[in-house]
mmCIF file of C-alpha atoms in Angstrom:
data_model
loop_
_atom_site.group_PDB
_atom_site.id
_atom_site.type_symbol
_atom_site.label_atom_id
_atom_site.label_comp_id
_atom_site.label_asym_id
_atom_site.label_seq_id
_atom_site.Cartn_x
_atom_site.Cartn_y
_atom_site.Cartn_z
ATOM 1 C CA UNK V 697 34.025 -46.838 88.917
ATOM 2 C CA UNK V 698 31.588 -46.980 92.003
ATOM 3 C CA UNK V 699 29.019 -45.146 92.348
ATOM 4 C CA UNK V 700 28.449 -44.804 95.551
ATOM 5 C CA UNK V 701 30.721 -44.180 98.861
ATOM 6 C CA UNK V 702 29.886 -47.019 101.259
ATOM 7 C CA UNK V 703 26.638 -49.141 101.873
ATOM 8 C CA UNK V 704 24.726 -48.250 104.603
ATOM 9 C CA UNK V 705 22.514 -51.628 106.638
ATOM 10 C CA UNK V 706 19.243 -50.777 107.748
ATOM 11 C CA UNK V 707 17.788 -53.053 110.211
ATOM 12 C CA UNK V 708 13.721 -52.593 111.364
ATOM 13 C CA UNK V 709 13.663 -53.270 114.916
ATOM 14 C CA UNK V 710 10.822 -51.884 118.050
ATOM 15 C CA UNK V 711 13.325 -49.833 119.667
ATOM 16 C CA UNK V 712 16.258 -48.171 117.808
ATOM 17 C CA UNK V 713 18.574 -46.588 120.279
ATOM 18 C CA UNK V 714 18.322 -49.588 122.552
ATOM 19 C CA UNK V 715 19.674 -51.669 119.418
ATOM 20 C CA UNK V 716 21.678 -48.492 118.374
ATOM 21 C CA UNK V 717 23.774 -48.311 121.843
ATOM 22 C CA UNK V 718 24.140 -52.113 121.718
ATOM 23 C CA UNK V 719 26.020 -52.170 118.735
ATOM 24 C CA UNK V 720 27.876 -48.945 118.961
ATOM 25 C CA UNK V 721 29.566 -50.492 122.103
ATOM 26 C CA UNK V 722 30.043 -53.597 120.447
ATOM 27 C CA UNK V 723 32.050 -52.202 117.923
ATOM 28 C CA UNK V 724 33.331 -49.324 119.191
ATOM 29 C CA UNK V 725 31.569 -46.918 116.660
ATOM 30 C CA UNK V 726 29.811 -43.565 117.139
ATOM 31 C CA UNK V 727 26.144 -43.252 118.075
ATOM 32 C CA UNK V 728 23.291 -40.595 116.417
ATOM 33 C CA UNK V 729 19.775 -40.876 117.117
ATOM 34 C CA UNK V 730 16.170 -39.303 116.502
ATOM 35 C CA UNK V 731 12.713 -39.621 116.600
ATOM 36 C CA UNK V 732 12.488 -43.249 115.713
ATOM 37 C CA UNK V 733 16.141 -43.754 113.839
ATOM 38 C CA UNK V 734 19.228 -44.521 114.873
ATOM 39 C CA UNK V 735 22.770 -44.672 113.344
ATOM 40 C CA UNK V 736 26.209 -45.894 114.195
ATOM 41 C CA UNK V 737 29.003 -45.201 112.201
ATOM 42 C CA UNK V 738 32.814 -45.962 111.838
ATOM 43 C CA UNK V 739 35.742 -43.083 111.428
ATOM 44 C CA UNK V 740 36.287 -44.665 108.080
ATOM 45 C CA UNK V 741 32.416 -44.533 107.119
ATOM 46 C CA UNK V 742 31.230 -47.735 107.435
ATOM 47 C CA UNK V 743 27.421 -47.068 109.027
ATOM 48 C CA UNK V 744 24.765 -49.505 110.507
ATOM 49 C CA UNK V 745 21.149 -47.662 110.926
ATOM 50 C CA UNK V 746 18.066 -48.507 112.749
ATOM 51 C CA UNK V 747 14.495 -47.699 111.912
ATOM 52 C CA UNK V 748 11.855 -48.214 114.714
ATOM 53 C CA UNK V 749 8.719 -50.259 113.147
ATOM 54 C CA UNK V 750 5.296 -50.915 114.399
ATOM 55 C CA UNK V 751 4.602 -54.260 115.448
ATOM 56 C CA UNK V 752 8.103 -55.669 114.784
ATOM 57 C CA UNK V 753 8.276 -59.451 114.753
ATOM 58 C CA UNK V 754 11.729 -60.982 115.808
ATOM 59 C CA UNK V 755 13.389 -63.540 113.126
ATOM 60 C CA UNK V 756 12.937 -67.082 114.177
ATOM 61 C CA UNK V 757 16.566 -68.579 113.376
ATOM 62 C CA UNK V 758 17.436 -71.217 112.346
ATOM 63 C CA UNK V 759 13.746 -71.694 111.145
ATOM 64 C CA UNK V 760 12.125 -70.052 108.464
ATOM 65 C CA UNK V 761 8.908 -69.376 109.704
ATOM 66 C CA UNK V 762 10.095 -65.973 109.875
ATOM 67 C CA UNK V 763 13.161 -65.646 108.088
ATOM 68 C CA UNK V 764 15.930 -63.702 109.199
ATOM 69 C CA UNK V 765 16.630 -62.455 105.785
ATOM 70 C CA UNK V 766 20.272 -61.471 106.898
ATOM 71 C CA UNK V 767 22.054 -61.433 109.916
ATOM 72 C CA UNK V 768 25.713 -59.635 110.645
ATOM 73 C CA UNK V 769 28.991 -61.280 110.947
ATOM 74 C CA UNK V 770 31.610 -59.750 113.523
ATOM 75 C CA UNK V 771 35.330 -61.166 112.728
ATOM 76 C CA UNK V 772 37.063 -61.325 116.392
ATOM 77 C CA UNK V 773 39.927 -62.347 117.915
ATOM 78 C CA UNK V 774 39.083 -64.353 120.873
ATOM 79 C CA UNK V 775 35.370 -66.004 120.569
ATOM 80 C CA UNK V 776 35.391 -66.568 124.527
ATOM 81 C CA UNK V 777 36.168 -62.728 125.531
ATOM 82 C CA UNK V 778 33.916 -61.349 122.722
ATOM 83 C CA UNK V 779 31.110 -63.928 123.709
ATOM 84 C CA UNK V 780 31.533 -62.648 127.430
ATOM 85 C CA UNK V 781 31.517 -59.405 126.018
ATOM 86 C CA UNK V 782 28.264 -59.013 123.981
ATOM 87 C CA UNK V 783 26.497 -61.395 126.793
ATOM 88 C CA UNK V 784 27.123 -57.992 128.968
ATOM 89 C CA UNK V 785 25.634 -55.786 126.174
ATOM 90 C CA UNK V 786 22.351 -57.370 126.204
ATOM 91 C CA UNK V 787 23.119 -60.732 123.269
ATOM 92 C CA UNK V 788 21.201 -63.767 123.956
ATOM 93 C CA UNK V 789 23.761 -66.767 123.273
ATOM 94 C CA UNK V 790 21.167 -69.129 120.667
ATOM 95 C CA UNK V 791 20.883 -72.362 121.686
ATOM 96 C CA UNK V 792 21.567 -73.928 118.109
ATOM 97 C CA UNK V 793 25.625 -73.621 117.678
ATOM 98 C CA UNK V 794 26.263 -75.141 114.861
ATOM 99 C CA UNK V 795 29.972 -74.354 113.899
ATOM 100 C CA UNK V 796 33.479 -74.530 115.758
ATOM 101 C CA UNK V 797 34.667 -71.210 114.749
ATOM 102 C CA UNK V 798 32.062 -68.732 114.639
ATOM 103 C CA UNK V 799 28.967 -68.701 117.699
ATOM 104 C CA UNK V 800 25.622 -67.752 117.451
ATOM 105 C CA UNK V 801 23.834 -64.920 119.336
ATOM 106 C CA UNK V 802 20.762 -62.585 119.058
ATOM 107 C CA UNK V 803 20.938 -59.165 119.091
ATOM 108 C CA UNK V 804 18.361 -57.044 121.928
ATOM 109 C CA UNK V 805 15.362 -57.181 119.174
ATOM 110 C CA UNK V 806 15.989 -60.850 118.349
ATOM 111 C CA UNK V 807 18.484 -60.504 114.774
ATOM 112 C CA UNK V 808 20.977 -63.660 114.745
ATOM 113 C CA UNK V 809 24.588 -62.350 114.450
ATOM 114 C CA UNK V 810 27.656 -64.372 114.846
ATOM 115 C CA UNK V 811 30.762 -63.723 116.236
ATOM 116 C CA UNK V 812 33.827 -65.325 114.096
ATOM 117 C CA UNK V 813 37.221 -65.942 114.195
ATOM 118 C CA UNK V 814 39.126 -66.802 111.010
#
């Protein structure tokens, strides 16, 4: 039995609407936002949150110096449209690639994601 409903992500970032209305329109999910917080969430639950932090350092991927501790994977269908896509929203295509089937990007506050297809 689980005890809870659905996890919720939290990622620290300087600016959380900014990274809030970035990946709302990414995935098509609903936007909330306060003083300092931000949420997006799915119809069926699923929710992605954003907490504003002082002095936020970026991750340094693929380096460790300052690790990225996590990153989000988003399963597409087309890795060229959805590249073009998020390149629109404000992603950063990262230089280092180092797969065939998924690409590399960083989010408006500097957090690696990858787009994949399957």
């Amino acid at each position: 039995m689980a005890i809870a409903r659905y996890p919720a992500v939290v990622l620290d970032c300087p600016d959380p609407e900014v990274l809030a209305q970035f990946y709302g329109e990414m995935l098509g999910w609903k936007i909330s936002t306060s003083d300092g917080w931000a949420d997006i969430r799915a119809e069926h639950g699923d929710c992605i949150s954003f907490q504003q932090v002082a002095d936020y350092t970026p991750p340094q991927w693929p380096g460790q110096g300052v690790p990225q501790q996590m990153h989000i994977d988003v399963n597409v269908d087309n890795l060229d449209e959805a590249e073009a896509a998020v390149l629109a929203l404000g992603a950063t295509k990262h230089e280092h690639q180092p797969g065939t089937t998924f690409r590399v990007f960083l989010d408006p506050a500097g957090h690696p994601f990858c787009l994949c297809v399957e």
